[in-house]
Amino acid sequence: MPARTGRPPKISKADIVAAAHRVIEEDGVDALTMRRLAREVGSTAMALYHHVRDKEGLLLLLLDDYAHGKMPRPENLPEEPAERIVAVAKAMRDGLASCPWIVDVLRSDDLLSVGGLWYPEKIVAAAVKAGLPTDAAVEVYRAVWHYTLGEISSRAAAARRRDRGGDTYRERVFAELDAEEFPTLAEIGPRWETLTAQDSYERGVRALVVGLLP
């Protein structure tokens, strides 16, 4: 079969974004390289550089695409500052939870999407409205952000464990707890997985916010 000659097919940013999502869904964000992406779109790595300069630029492109297309932004937010922050935080959690790989990218605090700044803007403004100085309002956002990241990461990890099937190490530990040393946990033990699988995010973030606001 003769080798293909001529220019590689023309590609668009939409092609790149779609192919990048396929790679991440199949093999994770670490597998996303310019060479792998070029194979996915049937082009060359050099052709990709007309759209993104490197992997960091590619991740920024994906973050922007996700922030503008899939992250929910509630229109009718509560006027009361604490409830407004809770509503924004819940929308942020719901959007990110459907795409856990983004949490791994954002965790470094190095990359962010301008489109994603809607969430800290609303949270910091509400905290200032509640009477906090700006520095303390930013601390409220940081606390909410880290709580949200931890909740998403732990649930994603638990889902992967459940998908593998069989008893988890945690289940075995709780099943064999010494009732004299850990009486409360031993009593809860059989229900631990069920209890910790419940969605308590809204209740937890509300308690956090109420405790931080004046």
Coordinates of C-alpha atoms in Angstrom, one line a residue:
M1 CA 0.0 0.0 0.0
P2 CA 1.6 3.3 -1.0
A3 CA 2.4 5.8 1.7
R4 CA 0.0 8.7 2.0
T5 CA 1.5 11.9 0.7
G6 CA 0.4 15.6 0.8
R7 CA -0.7 17.7 3.7
P8 CA -2.3 16.1 6.8
P9 CA -6.0 16.7 7.1
K10 CA -7.1 20.1 8.5
I11 CA -8.1 20.0 12.1
S12 CA -10.1 22.4 14.3
K13 CA -10.0 23.2 18.0
A14 CA -13.3 21.2 18.3
D15 CA -11.6 18.2 16.8
I16 CA -8.7 18.5 19.3
V17 CA -11.1 18.9 22.3
A18 CA -13.2 15.9 21.3
A19 CA -10.1 13.7 20.7
A20 CA -8.5 14.8 24.0
H21 CA -11.7 13.9 25.9
R22 CA -11.6 10.4 24.3
V23 CA -8.0 9.9 25.4
I24 CA -8.7 10.9 29.0
E25 CA -11.9 8.8 29.2
E26 CA -10.0 5.8 27.9
D27 CA -6.7 6.0 29.7
G28 CA -6.6 9.0 32.1
V29 CA -5.1 12.5 31.9
D30 CA -1.5 11.2 32.2
A31 CA -2.0 9.4 28.8
L32 CA -2.8 12.7 27.1
T33 CA 0.3 13.8 25.1
M34 CA 0.7 15.8 21.9
R35 CA 1.9 12.6 20.1
R36 CA -1.1 10.5 21.3
L37 CA -3.5 13.3 20.4
A38 CA -2.1 13.7 16.9
R39 CA -2.7 10.0 16.3
E40 CA -6.3 10.4 17.6
V41 CA -7.1 13.2 15.1
G42 CA -5.1 11.6 12.2
S43 CA -2.7 14.4 12.0
T44 CA 0.8 15.3 13.1
A45 CA 2.0 16.8 16.4
M46 CA 3.4 19.7 14.4
A47 CA -0.1 20.5 13.1
L48 CA -1.5 20.6 16.7
Y49 CA 1.0 23.4 17.6
H50 CA -1.0 25.8 15.4
H51 CA -3.8 25.4 18.0
V52 CA -2.0 24.6 21.3
R53 CA 1.6 25.1 22.2
D54 CA 2.0 22.2 24.6
K55 CA 0.1 19.9 27.0
E56 CA -0.5 22.8 29.5
G57 CA -2.1 24.8 26.7
L58 CA -4.2 21.7 25.8
L59 CA -5.4 21.3 29.3
L60 CA -6.4 25.0 29.5
L61 CA -8.3 24.5 26.2
L62 CA -10.2 21.6 27.8
L63 CA -10.9 23.5 31.0
D64 CA -12.3 26.4 29.1
D65 CA -14.5 24.1 27.0
Y66 CA -15.8 22.4 30.1
A67 CA -16.3 25.6 32.1
H68 CA -18.4 27.2 29.3
G69 CA -20.3 24.2 28.1
K70 CA -20.9 21.9 31.1
M71 CA -20.6 23.7 34.4
P72 CA -24.0 24.8 35.8
R73 CA -24.6 28.4 36.8
P74 CA -27.8 28.9 38.7
E75 CA -29.5 32.1 37.7
N76 CA -31.8 32.7 40.8
L77 CA -29.4 32.6 43.7
P78 CA -30.6 33.2 47.2
E79 CA -30.0 36.7 48.6
E80 CA -28.9 35.6 52.0
P81 CA -25.0 35.3 51.8
A82 CA -24.6 31.9 53.4
E83 CA -27.3 30.3 51.3
R84 CA -25.9 31.9 48.2
I85 CA -22.5 30.5 48.9
V86 CA -24.0 27.0 49.5
A87 CA -26.0 27.2 46.2
V88 CA -22.9 28.2 44.2
A89 CA -20.7 25.6 45.9
K90 CA -23.3 22.9 45.2
A91 CA -23.4 23.9 41.5
M92 CA -19.6 23.8 41.4
R93 CA -19.5 20.3 43.0
D94 CA -22.2 19.0 40.7
G95 CA -20.4 20.2 37.6
L96 CA -16.9 18.9 38.6
A97 CA -18.2 15.6 40.0
S98 CA -19.2 14.4 36.5
C99 CA -15.6 14.9 35.3
P100 CA -13.2 13.9 38.2
W101 CA -10.0 14.2 36.1
I102 CA -10.5 18.0 36.1
V103 CA -10.2 17.9 39.9
D104 CA -6.7 16.3 39.5
V105 CA -5.7 19.1 37.1
L106 CA -7.1 21.9 39.3
R107 CA -5.7 20.6 42.5
S108 CA -2.2 22.0 41.8
D109 CA -3.6 25.5 41.7
D110 CA -1.5 26.1 38.7
L111 CA -4.1 26.0 35.9
L112 CA -7.5 27.5 35.9
S113 CA -10.2 28.5 33.4
V114 CA -11.3 32.1 33.2
G115 CA -14.8 30.7 32.7
G116 CA -14.5 28.9 36.0
L117 CA -13.9 32.1 37.9
W118 CA -17.7 32.6 38.1
Y119 CA -17.7 30.4 41.2
P120 CA -15.1 32.2 43.3
E121 CA -16.5 35.5 42.2
K122 CA -19.9 34.7 43.6
I123 CA -18.6 33.1 46.8
V124 CA -16.1 35.8 47.7
A125 CA -18.7 38.6 46.9
A126 CA -21.3 36.9 49.1
A127 CA -18.8 36.6 52.0
V128 CA -17.9 40.3 51.7
K129 CA -21.6 41.1 51.7
A130 CA -22.0 39.1 54.9
G131 CA -19.5 41.5 56.5
L132 CA -16.1 39.8 56.1
P133 CA -13.0 41.8 54.9
T134 CA -11.7 40.7 51.5
D135 CA -8.9 38.5 52.9
A136 CA -11.2 36.6 55.1
A137 CA -13.7 36.3 52.2
V138 CA -11.1 34.6 50.1
E139 CA -10.4 32.2 53.0
V140 CA -14.0 31.2 52.9
Y141 CA -13.7 30.4 49.2
R142 CA -10.5 28.4 49.8
A143 CA -12.1 26.4 52.6
V144 CA -15.2 25.6 50.4
W145 CA -12.9 24.8 47.5
H146 CA -10.7 22.3 49.4
Y147 CA -13.8 20.7 51.0
T148 CA -15.3 20.3 47.5
L149 CA -12.1 18.8 46.0
G150 CA -11.8 16.3 48.9
E151 CA -15.4 15.2 48.6
I152 CA -15.2 14.7 44.8
S153 CA -11.9 12.8 45.0
S154 CA -12.9 10.5 47.8
R155 CA -16.2 9.6 46.1
A156 CA -14.5 9.0 42.8
A157 CA -12.0 6.7 44.5
A158 CA -14.8 4.8 46.3
A159 CA -16.6 4.4 43.0
R160 CA -13.5 2.8 41.5
R161 CA -13.2 0.4 44.4
R162 CA -16.9 -0.6 44.1
D163 CA -16.5 -1.1 40.3
R164 CA -13.7 -3.6 41.0
G165 CA -16.2 -5.7 43.1
G166 CA -15.6 -7.9 46.1
D167 CA -15.0 -6.8 49.7
T168 CA -12.9 -3.8 50.3
Y169 CA -10.1 -3.6 52.8
R170 CA -12.2 -1.1 54.8
E171 CA -15.1 -3.5 55.0
R172 CA -12.9 -6.3 56.3
V173 CA -11.4 -4.0 58.9
F174 CA -14.8 -2.8 60.2
A175 CA -16.1 -6.4 60.3
E176 CA -13.2 -7.5 62.6
L177 CA -13.1 -4.4 64.9
D178 CA -12.5 -5.1 68.6
A179 CA -15.8 -4.0 70.3
E180 CA -14.0 -3.2 73.6
E181 CA -11.4 -0.9 72.0
F182 CA -13.8 0.7 69.4
P183 CA -17.3 0.2 70.8
T184 CA -19.0 2.9 68.8
L185 CA -17.4 2.0 65.4
A186 CA -17.9 -1.7 66.0
E187 CA -21.6 -1.1 66.4
I188 CA -21.8 1.1 63.3
G189 CA -19.4 -1.2 61.4
P190 CA -21.9 -3.2 59.2
R191 CA -23.5 0.0 58.1
W192 CA -20.3 2.1 57.6
E193 CA -20.2 1.8 53.8
T194 CA -23.9 2.7 53.5
L195 CA -23.6 5.7 55.8
T196 CA -20.4 7.1 54.2
A197 CA -21.9 6.6 50.7
Q198 CA -24.7 9.1 51.5
D199 CA -24.6 12.5 49.8
S200 CA -24.0 14.8 52.7
Y201 CA -22.2 17.5 50.7
E202 CA -24.8 20.2 51.0
R203 CA -25.2 19.8 54.8
G204 CA -21.5 19.7 55.3
V205 CA -20.7 22.8 53.2
R206 CA -23.5 24.7 54.8
A207 CA -22.1 23.9 58.3
L208 CA -18.6 25.0 57.1
V209 CA -19.9 28.3 55.6
V210 CA -22.1 29.2 58.6
G211 CA -19.1 28.6 60.9
L212 CA -16.9 30.9 58.8
L213 CA -19.2 33.8 58.2
P214 CA -19.7 36.5 61.0

